Short mmCIF file of C-alpha atoms and ligand atoms in Angstrom, two decimals:
data_model
loop_
_atom_site.label_atom_id
_atom_site.label_comp_id
_atom_site.label_asym_id
_atom_site.label_seq_id
_atom_site.Cartn_x
_atom_site.Cartn_y
_atom_site.Cartn_z
CA UNK A 543 0.11 -0.08 -0.06
CA UNK A 544 1.08 3.59 -0.59
CA UNK A 545 2.54 5.42 2.32
CA UNK A 546 -0.03 7.99 3.91
CA UNK A 547 0.62 11.57 4.53
CA UNK A 548 -1.71 13.69 6.46
CA UNK A 549 -1.27 17.56 6.59
CA UNK A 550 -3.32 19.83 9.34
CA UNK A 551 -4.19 22.95 7.79
CA UNK A 552 -4.80 24.42 4.25
CA UNK A 553 -3.02 27.79 4.47
CA UNK A 554 0.20 28.95 3.09
CA UNK A 555 2.31 26.00 4.56
CA UNK A 556 -0.24 23.26 4.39
CA UNK A 557 -1.63 23.84 0.92
CA UNK A 558 1.96 24.21 -0.53
CA UNK A 559 3.18 21.03 1.55
CA UNK A 560 0.19 18.91 0.06
CA UNK A 561 0.94 19.93 -3.70
CA UNK A 562 4.62 19.59 -3.40
CA UNK A 563 4.37 16.16 -1.67
CA UNK A 564 2.49 15.09 -4.83
CA UNK A 565 5.10 16.47 -6.99
CA UNK A 566 7.61 14.49 -5.10
CA UNK A 567 5.79 11.23 -5.16
CA UNK A 568 3.00 10.39 -7.49
CA UNK A 569 1.77 7.30 -5.43
CA UNK A 570 1.51 8.85 -2.10
CA UNK A 571 -1.71 9.15 -0.32
CA UNK A 572 -2.21 12.66 0.61
CA UNK A 573 -5.16 14.03 3.00
CA UNK A 574 -5.36 17.61 3.75
CA UNK A 575 -7.56 18.48 6.67
CA UNK A 576 -9.03 22.14 6.91
CA UNK A 577 -12.14 23.42 8.40
CA UNK A 578 -12.87 26.35 5.96
CA UNK A 579 -14.11 25.47 2.48
CA UNK A 580 -12.13 28.33 0.87
CA UNK A 581 -9.07 29.97 2.18
CA UNK A 582 -8.75 33.81 2.81
CA UNK A 583 -5.29 35.15 2.80
CA UNK A 584 -3.97 37.36 5.50
CA UNK A 585 -1.59 38.71 2.86
CA UNK A 586 -3.36 41.46 0.99
CA UNK A 587 -6.07 41.70 3.56
CA UNK A 588 -4.52 45.04 4.67
CA UNK A 589 -5.49 46.37 1.22
CA UNK A 590 -9.18 45.35 1.87
CA UNK A 591 -9.09 47.62 4.85
CA UNK A 592 -7.36 50.37 2.48
CA UNK A 593 -10.01 49.84 -0.22
CA UNK A 594 -7.80 48.66 -2.94
CA UNK A 595 -8.59 44.91 -2.84
CA UNK A 596 -12.01 43.12 -2.53
CA UNK A 597 -12.48 39.95 -0.29
CA UNK A 598 -13.19 38.02 -3.26
CA UNK A 599 -9.72 38.59 -4.62
CA UNK A 600 -8.03 37.32 -1.62
CA UNK A 601 -10.14 34.25 -1.41
CA UNK A 602 -9.04 30.69 -2.78
CA UNK A 603 -10.62 27.45 -3.45
CA UNK A 604 -9.21 24.02 -2.78
CA UNK A 605 -10.42 22.70 -6.16
CA UNK A 606 -7.17 22.59 -7.82
CA UNK A 607 -5.55 20.63 -4.92
CA UNK A 608 -8.47 17.94 -5.38
CA UNK A 609 -8.70 17.74 -9.11
CA UNK A 610 -5.16 18.67 -10.43
CA UNK A 611 -3.00 17.21 -7.73
CA UNK A 612 -4.92 14.52 -6.18
CA UNK A 613 -5.15 15.53 -2.65
CA UNK A 614 -8.06 14.40 -0.57
CA UNK A 615 -9.19 17.75 1.04
CA UNK A 616 -11.34 16.89 4.16
CA UNK A 617 -13.25 19.99 5.64
CA UNK A 618 -12.99 19.05 9.27
CA UNK A 619 -10.89 20.11 12.17
CA UNK A 620 -8.29 17.91 13.86
CA UNK A 621 -8.96 17.58 17.58
CA UNK A 622 -6.10 15.14 18.75
CA UNK A 623 -3.03 13.89 17.54
CA UNK A 624 -1.84 10.40 18.70
CA UNK A 625 1.97 10.32 17.98
CA UNK A 626 2.30 6.87 19.36
CA UNK A 627 -0.64 5.33 17.29
CA UNK A 628 0.14 7.47 14.37
CA UNK A 629 -3.47 8.72 13.73
CA UNK A 630 -5.38 12.12 14.11
CA UNK A 631 -8.81 12.40 15.29
CA UNK A 632 -11.24 14.88 13.63
CA UNK A 633 -14.24 16.94 15.22
CA UNK A 634 -16.47 14.64 13.20
CA UNK A 635 -15.10 11.58 15.02
CA UNK A 636 -13.50 10.19 12.11
CA UNK A 637 -9.75 9.06 12.66
CA UNK A 638 -7.11 9.26 10.03
CA UNK A 639 -4.05 7.08 10.45
CA UNK A 640 -0.71 8.34 9.05
CA UNK A 641 2.99 7.37 8.28
CA UNK A 642 3.97 11.12 8.52
CA UNK A 643 2.06 14.10 9.68
CA UNK A 644 2.35 17.76 8.75
CA UNK A 645 1.07 20.43 11.17
CA UNK A 646 0.59 23.99 9.65
CA UNK A 647 -2.12 25.25 11.80
CA UNK A 648 -0.75 29.02 11.91
CA UNK A 649 -1.26 30.96 15.05
CA UNK A 650 -3.90 31.24 17.88
CA UNK A 651 -4.14 34.14 20.34
CA UNK A 652 -3.11 34.59 24.08
CA UNK A 653 -6.64 35.63 24.97
CA UNK A 654 -6.71 37.88 28.19
CA UNK A 655 -2.93 38.45 27.94
CA UNK A 656 -4.35 41.94 27.54
CA UNK A 657 -6.90 42.09 30.51
CA UNK A 658 -10.50 42.23 29.02
CA UNK A 659 -9.39 41.20 25.43
CA UNK A 660 -10.90 37.74 24.91
CA UNK A 661 -12.57 36.32 21.69
CA UNK A 662 -15.66 37.90 22.51
CA UNK A 663 -14.02 41.32 22.87
CA UNK A 664 -12.78 40.86 19.35
CA UNK A 665 -16.21 41.33 17.94
CA UNK A 666 -15.78 44.85 19.12
CA UNK A 667 -12.26 45.55 18.79
CA UNK A 668 -11.22 43.11 15.99
CA UNK A 669 -7.86 41.74 15.62
CA UNK A 670 -8.25 41.16 11.88
CA UNK A 671 -4.89 39.02 12.37
CA UNK A 672 -6.67 36.01 10.58
CA UNK A 673 -8.27 37.05 7.48
CA UNK A 674 -12.05 36.56 6.85
CA UNK A 675 -15.06 38.06 8.95
CA UNK A 676 -12.56 39.80 11.12
CA UNK A 677 -11.22 41.68 8.26
CA UNK A 678 -14.76 42.69 6.93
CA UNK A 679 -15.69 43.98 10.53
CA UNK A 680 -12.69 46.17 10.65
CA UNK A 681 -13.31 47.52 7.20
CA UNK A 682 -16.85 48.29 8.18
CA UNK A 683 -15.89 49.83 11.41
CA UNK A 684 -13.60 52.14 9.39
CA UNK A 685 -16.22 52.99 6.75
CA UNK A 686 -18.42 54.17 9.83
CA UNK A 687 -15.91 56.09 11.63
CA UNK A 688 -16.37 59.87 11.75
CA UNK A 689 -13.89 62.31 10.08
CA UNK A 690 -11.72 63.57 12.76
CA UNK A 691 -11.87 60.27 14.46
CA UNK A 692 -9.11 58.09 15.97
CA UNK A 693 -7.89 54.65 14.73
CA UNK A 694 -5.94 52.93 17.58
CA UNK A 695 -3.87 49.98 16.99
CA UNK A 696 -2.29 47.77 19.71
CA UNK A 697 0.63 46.07 18.17
CA UNK A 698 1.78 42.70 19.32
CA UNK A 699 4.90 41.79 21.07
CA UNK A 700 7.58 39.38 19.28
CA UNK A 701 7.38 36.86 17.97
CA UNK A 702 4.27 37.31 15.84
CA UNK A 703 2.93 36.47 12.44
CA UNK A 704 4.14 39.01 9.71
CA UNK A 705 6.60 41.38 11.48
CA UNK A 706 5.93 44.16 9.04
CA UNK A 707 2.12 43.51 9.07
CA UNK A 708 0.98 45.97 11.53
CA UNK A 709 2.66 49.11 10.13
CA UNK A 710 1.54 48.02 6.60
CA UNK A 711 -1.86 48.03 7.92
CA UNK A 712 -1.57 51.54 9.46
CA UNK A 713 -0.18 52.70 6.13
CA UNK A 714 -3.46 51.24 4.38
CA UNK A 715 -5.78 52.51 6.74
CA UNK A 716 -4.15 56.10 6.48
CA UNK A 717 -4.40 55.68 2.55
CA UNK A 718 -8.17 55.09 3.26
CA UNK A 719 -8.62 57.95 5.61
CA UNK A 720 -6.48 60.56 3.69
CA UNK A 721 -9.10 60.17 1.02
CA UNK A 722 -12.36 59.74 3.00
CA UNK A 723 -11.75 61.16 6.38
CA UNK A 724 -8.67 63.33 6.34
CA UNK A 725 -8.96 64.97 9.79
CA UNK A 726 -8.70 61.51 11.26
CA UNK A 727 -5.56 60.24 13.22
CA UNK A 728 -3.91 56.90 13.65
CA UNK A 729 -2.20 55.87 16.89
CA UNK A 730 0.03 52.70 17.18
CA UNK A 731 0.48 51.50 20.87
CA UNK A 732 3.54 49.06 20.43
CA UNK A 733 5.03 47.11 23.16
CA UNK A 734 8.30 47.04 21.05
CA UNK A 735 10.85 49.82 20.80
CA UNK A 736 11.59 48.77 17.25
CA UNK A 737 9.75 47.29 14.34
CA UNK A 738 10.64 45.72 10.85
CA UNK A 739 11.48 48.22 7.91
CA UNK A 740 11.09 50.96 10.46
CA UNK A 741 13.29 53.59 8.80
CA UNK A 742 11.36 52.91 5.54
CA UNK A 743 8.10 52.86 6.95
CA UNK A 744 8.54 56.19 8.96
CA UNK A 745 10.02 58.08 5.96
CA UNK A 746 7.09 57.01 3.79
CA UNK A 747 4.59 57.98 6.26
CA UNK A 748 6.00 61.54 6.45
CA UNK A 749 6.11 61.76 2.71
CA UNK A 750 2.36 60.30 1.98
CA UNK A 751 0.62 60.94 5.30
CA UNK A 752 2.32 63.85 7.08
CA UNK A 753 1.08 64.21 10.92
CA UNK A 754 -1.50 61.41 10.63
CA UNK A 755 0.25 58.53 12.16
CA UNK A 756 1.71 58.42 15.64
CA UNK A 757 3.77 55.51 16.78
CA UNK A 758 4.32 55.04 20.54
CA UNK A 759 7.31 52.86 21.56
CA UNK A 760 7.06 50.35 24.40
CA UNK A 761 9.49 52.38 26.47
CA UNK A 762 7.37 55.64 25.83
CA UNK A 763 4.12 54.41 26.85
CA UNK A 764 3.25 51.96 24.32
CA UNK A 765 2.77 49.00 26.49
CA UNK A 766 -0.90 48.08 26.89
CA UNK A 767 -2.32 46.13 29.96
CA UNK A 768 -6.08 46.20 29.50
CA UNK A 769 -8.85 47.22 27.36
CA UNK A 770 -12.51 48.12 27.97
CA UNK A 771 -14.94 47.25 25.11
CA UNK A 772 -17.78 49.19 26.56
CA UNK A 773 -16.11 52.59 27.16
CA UNK A 774 -13.76 51.95 23.90
CA UNK A 775 -10.65 52.62 25.92
CA UNK A 776 -7.20 50.95 26.19
CA UNK A 777 -5.06 51.19 29.30
CA UNK A 778 -1.29 51.91 28.39
CA UNK A 779 1.32 52.43 30.94
CA UNK A 780 1.14 56.26 31.07
CA UNK A 781 -2.26 56.94 29.61
CA UNK A 782 -5.72 55.72 29.16
CA UNK A 783 -6.58 56.15 25.51
CA UNK A 784 -9.85 56.42 23.92
CA UNK A 785 -10.59 55.70 20.34
CA UNK A 786 -13.50 55.50 17.62
CA UNK A 787 -11.97 52.24 15.99
CA UNK A 788 -9.63 49.73 18.00
CA UNK A 789 -7.63 46.90 16.48
CA UNK A 790 -6.16 44.89 19.06
CA UNK A 791 -3.43 42.40 17.77
CA UNK A 792 -2.94 40.18 20.64
CA UNK A 793 0.19 38.27 21.83
CA UNK A 794 0.35 34.83 19.84
CA UNK A 795 1.33 31.22 20.03
CA UNK A 796 1.42 28.35 17.58
CA UNK A 797 -2.23 27.01 16.72
CA UNK A 798 -4.15 25.34 19.43
CA UNK A 799 -3.76 21.92 18.02
CA UNK A 800 0.26 22.10 18.45
CA UNK A 801 -0.21 23.21 21.93
CA UNK A 802 -2.68 20.68 22.86
CA UNK A 803 -0.49 17.75 21.22
CA UNK A 804 2.59 18.81 23.37
CA UNK A 805 4.53 19.95 20.15
CA UNK A 806 4.87 23.47 21.58
CA UNK A 807 7.53 24.59 24.01
CA UNK A 808 6.69 26.69 27.10
CA UNK A 809 6.82 29.84 25.06
CA UNK A 810 4.09 28.36 22.63
CA UNK A 811 6.09 27.61 19.63
CA UNK A 812 7.35 24.28 18.08
CA UNK A 813 10.81 23.29 17.95
CA UNK A 814 12.04 21.32 14.97
CA UNK A 815 14.86 19.96 13.15
CA UNK A 816 15.88 22.93 10.59
CA UNK A 817 16.58 20.33 7.67
CA UNK A 818 13.50 18.20 7.72
CA UNK A 819 10.89 20.28 10.11
CA UNK A 820 10.54 17.16 12.10
CA UNK A 821 9.38 18.03 15.53
CA UNK A 822 11.97 17.73 18.34
CA UNK A 823 9.20 16.40 20.69
CA UNK A 824 7.42 13.70 18.58
CA UNK A 825 8.93 11.76 15.85
CA UNK A 826 7.02 11.43 12.35
CA UNK A 827 5.46 14.79 12.84
CA UNK A 828 6.75 17.94 10.87
CA UNK A 829 5.85 21.26 11.85
CA UNK A 830 5.95 24.21 9.43
CA UNK A 831 4.94 27.84 8.93
CA UNK A 832 4.06 30.37 11.81
CA UNK A 833 3.80 27.50 14.29
CA UNK A 834 7.43 26.31 13.93
CA UNK A 835 10.54 27.76 15.40
CA UNK A 836 12.34 28.22 12.20
CA UNK A 837 15.84 30.39 13.21
CA UNK A 838 16.12 33.58 11.64
CA UNK A 839 13.12 32.91 9.12
CA UNK A 840 10.21 35.23 9.89
CA UNK A 841 6.67 34.12 10.42
CA UNK A 842 5.53 34.87 6.69
CA UNK A 843 3.29 33.31 3.99
CA UNK A 844 6.44 33.27 1.82
CA UNK A 845 8.76 31.43 4.62
CA UNK A 846 5.68 28.96 5.18
CA UNK A 847 5.81 28.16 1.46
CA UNK A 848 9.61 27.72 1.27
CA UNK A 849 9.46 25.50 4.33
CA UNK A 850 6.54 23.52 3.11
CA UNK A 851 8.66 22.43 -0.10
CA UNK A 852 11.69 21.62 1.86
CA UNK A 853 9.48 19.42 4.30
CA UNK A 854 7.78 17.86 1.38
CA UNK A 855 10.96 16.76 -0.13
CA UNK A 856 12.43 15.64 3.32
CA UNK A 857 9.18 13.61 4.14
CA UNK A 858 9.50 11.74 0.72
CA UNK A 859 13.07 10.93 1.22
CA UNK A 860 12.47 9.79 4.73
CA UNK A 861 9.54 7.54 3.58
CA UNK A 862 11.95 6.06 1.12
CA UNK A 863 14.88 5.66 3.38
CA UNK A 864 16.86 8.07 1.36
CA UNK A 865 19.11 10.98 2.74
CA UNK A 866 17.59 14.32 2.89
CA UNK A 867 19.19 17.13 0.71
CA UNK A 868 20.51 20.32 1.94
CA UNK A 869 18.33 23.19 1.45
CA UNK A 870 18.17 26.99 1.24
CA UNK A 871 15.45 28.95 2.43
CA UNK A 872 13.99 32.15 0.97
CA UNK A 873 11.73 34.96 2.18
CA UNK A 874 10.68 38.16 0.72
CA UNK A 875 8.15 40.58 2.46
CA UNK A 876 6.48 43.26 0.45
CA UNK A 877 4.65 46.21 2.13
CA UNK A 878 2.48 48.62 0.36
CA UNK A 879 2.48 52.40 1.93
CA UNK A 880 -0.02 53.27 -0.91
CA UNK A 881 -1.00 51.53 -4.01
CA UNK A 882 2.20 53.18 -5.81
CA UNK A 883 4.57 53.03 -2.91
CA UNK A 884 6.13 49.48 -2.14
CA UNK A 885 8.96 48.49 0.13
CA UNK A 886 10.46 45.10 0.67
CA UNK A 887 12.89 42.94 2.79
CA UNK A 888 14.28 39.84 1.56
CA UNK A 889 16.65 37.07 2.70
CA UNK A 890 18.15 33.83 1.55
CA UNK A 891 18.99 31.49 4.51
CA UNK A 892 21.11 28.19 5.10
CA UNK A 893 21.60 25.88 8.09
CA UNK A 894 24.44 26.95 10.40
CA UNK A 895 25.33 25.93 13.75
CA UNK A 896 23.03 28.45 15.17
CA UNK A 897 20.23 26.91 13.14
CA UNK A 898 18.71 28.58 10.11
CA UNK A 899 20.48 31.94 9.61
CA UNK A 900 20.49 34.46 6.84
CA UNK A 901 23.44 34.22 4.47
CA UNK A 902 25.40 37.41 5.05
CA UNK A 903 25.17 39.88 2.25
CA UNK A 904 21.86 38.12 0.81
CA UNK A 905 18.95 40.24 0.62
CA UNK A 906 18.36 43.30 2.59
CA UNK A 907 15.70 46.05 2.62
CA UNK A 908 14.58 48.62 -0.25
CA UNK A 909 17.09 51.59 -0.40
CA UNK A 910 16.37 54.41 1.56
CA UNK A 911 16.74 57.05 -0.90
CA UNK A 912 14.96 55.42 -3.85
CA UNK A 913 12.94 57.45 -6.18
CA UNK A 914 9.23 57.42 -6.82
CA UNK A 915 9.63 55.03 -9.86
CA UNK A 916 11.42 52.71 -7.77
CA UNK A 917 8.72 52.69 -5.08
CA UNK A 918 5.94 52.10 -7.88
CA UNK A 919 7.86 49.21 -9.22
CA UNK A 920 8.11 47.60 -5.70
CA UNK A 921 4.35 48.02 -5.60
CA UNK A 922 3.93 46.34 -8.81
CA UNK A 923 6.20 43.59 -7.76
CA UNK A 924 4.09 42.92 -4.47
CA UNK A 925 0.96 42.40 -6.80
CA UNK A 926 3.15 40.02 -8.94
CA UNK A 927 4.28 38.17 -5.72
CA UNK A 928 0.78 37.69 -4.57
CA UNK A 929 -0.29 36.37 -7.73
CA UNK A 930 2.45 33.76 -7.94
CA UNK A 931 2.41 32.49 -4.59
CA UNK A 932 -1.19 32.14 -4.28
CA UNK A 933 -0.89 30.06 -7.72
CA UNK A 934 1.74 28.12 -6.19
CA UNK A 935 -0.10 27.32 -3.14
CA UNK A 936 -3.88 26.88 -4.31
CA UNK A 937 -3.56 26.46 -8.21
P1 FAD B 1833 -1.97 29.83 7.89
O1 FAD B 1833 -1.87 30.33 6.43
O2 FAD B 1833 -2.94 30.74 8.72
O3 FAD B 1833 -2.83 28.39 7.82
C1 FAD B 1833 -3.22 27.62 8.76
C2 FAD B 1833 -4.59 26.97 8.51
O4 FAD B 1833 -4.51 25.78 9.50
C3 FAD B 1833 -5.77 27.78 8.73
O5 FAD B 1833 -6.47 27.65 7.33
C4 FAD B 1833 -6.71 27.08 9.69
O6 FAD B 1833 -8.05 27.06 9.53
C5 FAD B 1833 -5.94 25.54 9.83
N1 FAD B 1833 -6.11 24.98 11.23
C6 FAD B 1833 -5.82 25.57 12.36
N2 FAD B 1833 -5.97 24.49 13.25
C7 FAD B 1833 -6.49 23.33 12.52
C8 FAD B 1833 -6.87 22.25 13.06
N3 FAD B 1833 -6.95 21.71 14.31
N4 FAD B 1833 -7.46 21.19 11.95
C9 FAD B 1833 -7.43 21.54 10.88
N5 FAD B 1833 -7.27 22.82 10.34
C10 FAD B 1833 -6.52 23.78 11.12
N6 FAD B 1833 3.03 36.80 4.83
C11 FAD B 1833 3.90 37.10 3.70
O7 FAD B 1833 4.61 36.41 3.24
N7 FAD B 1833 3.44 38.29 2.89
C12 FAD B 1833 2.76 39.08 3.17
O8 FAD B 1833 2.52 40.11 2.50
C13 FAD B 1833 1.92 38.85 4.55
N8 FAD B 1833 0.94 39.77 4.74
C14 FAD B 1833 0.19 39.62 5.99
C15 FAD B 1833 -0.62 40.55 6.39
C16 FAD B 1833 -1.38 40.25 7.47
C17 FAD B 1833 -2.33 41.33 7.96
C18 FAD B 1833 -1.24 39.26 8.19
C19 FAD B 1833 -2.09 38.87 9.63
C20 FAD B 1833 -0.35 38.35 8.03
C21 FAD B 1833 0.53 38.42 6.70
N9 FAD B 1833 1.38 37.46 6.38
C22 FAD B 1833 2.12 37.73 5.19
C23 FAD B 1833 1.88 36.16 7.24
C24 FAD B 1833 1.06 35.00 6.68
O9 FAD B 1833 -0.23 35.33 6.76
C25 FAD B 1833 1.36 33.84 7.53
O10 FAD B 1833 2.91 33.79 7.96
C26 FAD B 1833 1.03 32.59 6.75
O11 FAD B 1833 -0.43 32.36 6.82
C27 FAD B 1833 1.59 31.35 7.68
O12 FAD B 1833 1.07 30.09 7.27
P2 FAD B 1833 0.80 28.92 7.85
O13 FAD B 1833 0.41 27.90 6.96
O14 FAD B 1833 1.78 28.78 9.32
O15 FAD B 1833 -0.88 29.26 8.48
#
């Protein structure tokens, strides 16, 4: 009988892995378990908030995985993993045996790490850090906000999904407000003292949205301890802030199923062998994407896609008793500050004695003094990147 691989999660990591498992082995039995019938990407969800993309354009179907790549896509939720018995249990009660398991559940939130911010509070103060109904809710709140109102974001502590994401979001909200509610303000309360592509973001904000965005660093009062949904206030170290729309991006951990099955460490993330992404806790289980500790690779869709391909090839080699090849890992994160103003950070990574580390001299960030045409070109590359990575994962 052919070997069986089960993949948990049909996002950037899981969908890519299922497809590349098929590419590596035509005979493998591949089952992908994902509760949602369609996948809404976090990448470009900030552009929905900015009014330059529709929800439809960031929604992808699982049809190609089924019909073109022979993956059995099961719409269900994995509720338990049995590493010794090599099987998973689904919410429906069904069990699926596996020879190797891939776990790519993304992130979950540490509810109540900020007092008063639980799942219910996210219906009033959306996180929109998983794309879908939360994105739509936040967009509606922006549309309903008065001109002259305040949009307040509570940024997350490290490590979190998409390091430049909060700051790209602030840019896209500014893009929308500048056109429709130009008297409004954006305040970012950040527990950190620095963030990804900070110099480029701040220079772009000064140019495109002068005076509109205020970023408060952790050491200057940015640390938030509590929220009050009814009063629409946020309790920071030095001040209580009131706002019209509040976007709380909470501290994160690996997806719940990874925690529940003992794959995560005490900080909530999963240690893996960087060459195969096999868990350091349970043999036969590979953790990829945001849930994994992948050295210097960021928690990005691009990195999840890169890790998925490496894991797929490692799994097929291990099932055949062959040796696993040496891989290199890639990441690029584009951010749009406006539809015509893009910036990026890129890197190529290798395994070193410290784990996955960026090859010195590879990649880097966009030049500081680039002209308008350069920024426009980078914005164009961002759209090209999205089209190609989503075709790679779900096409
Ligand atoms: P996901 O893509 O989230 O997939 C996880 C899947 O697992 C989900 O579909 C979930 O339903 C499923 N799942 C969870 N638990 C179970 C279970 N128990 N059983 C079955 N299924 C389960 N990255 C970039 O590279 N470029 C960008 O421009 C970019 N922009 C971003 C903007 C925003 C606003 C945000 C929030 C993120 C952005 N990212 C970007 C990051 C990117 O979204 C994540 O890094 C990526 O989704 C990680 O892939 P993953 O497979 O780990 O998780």
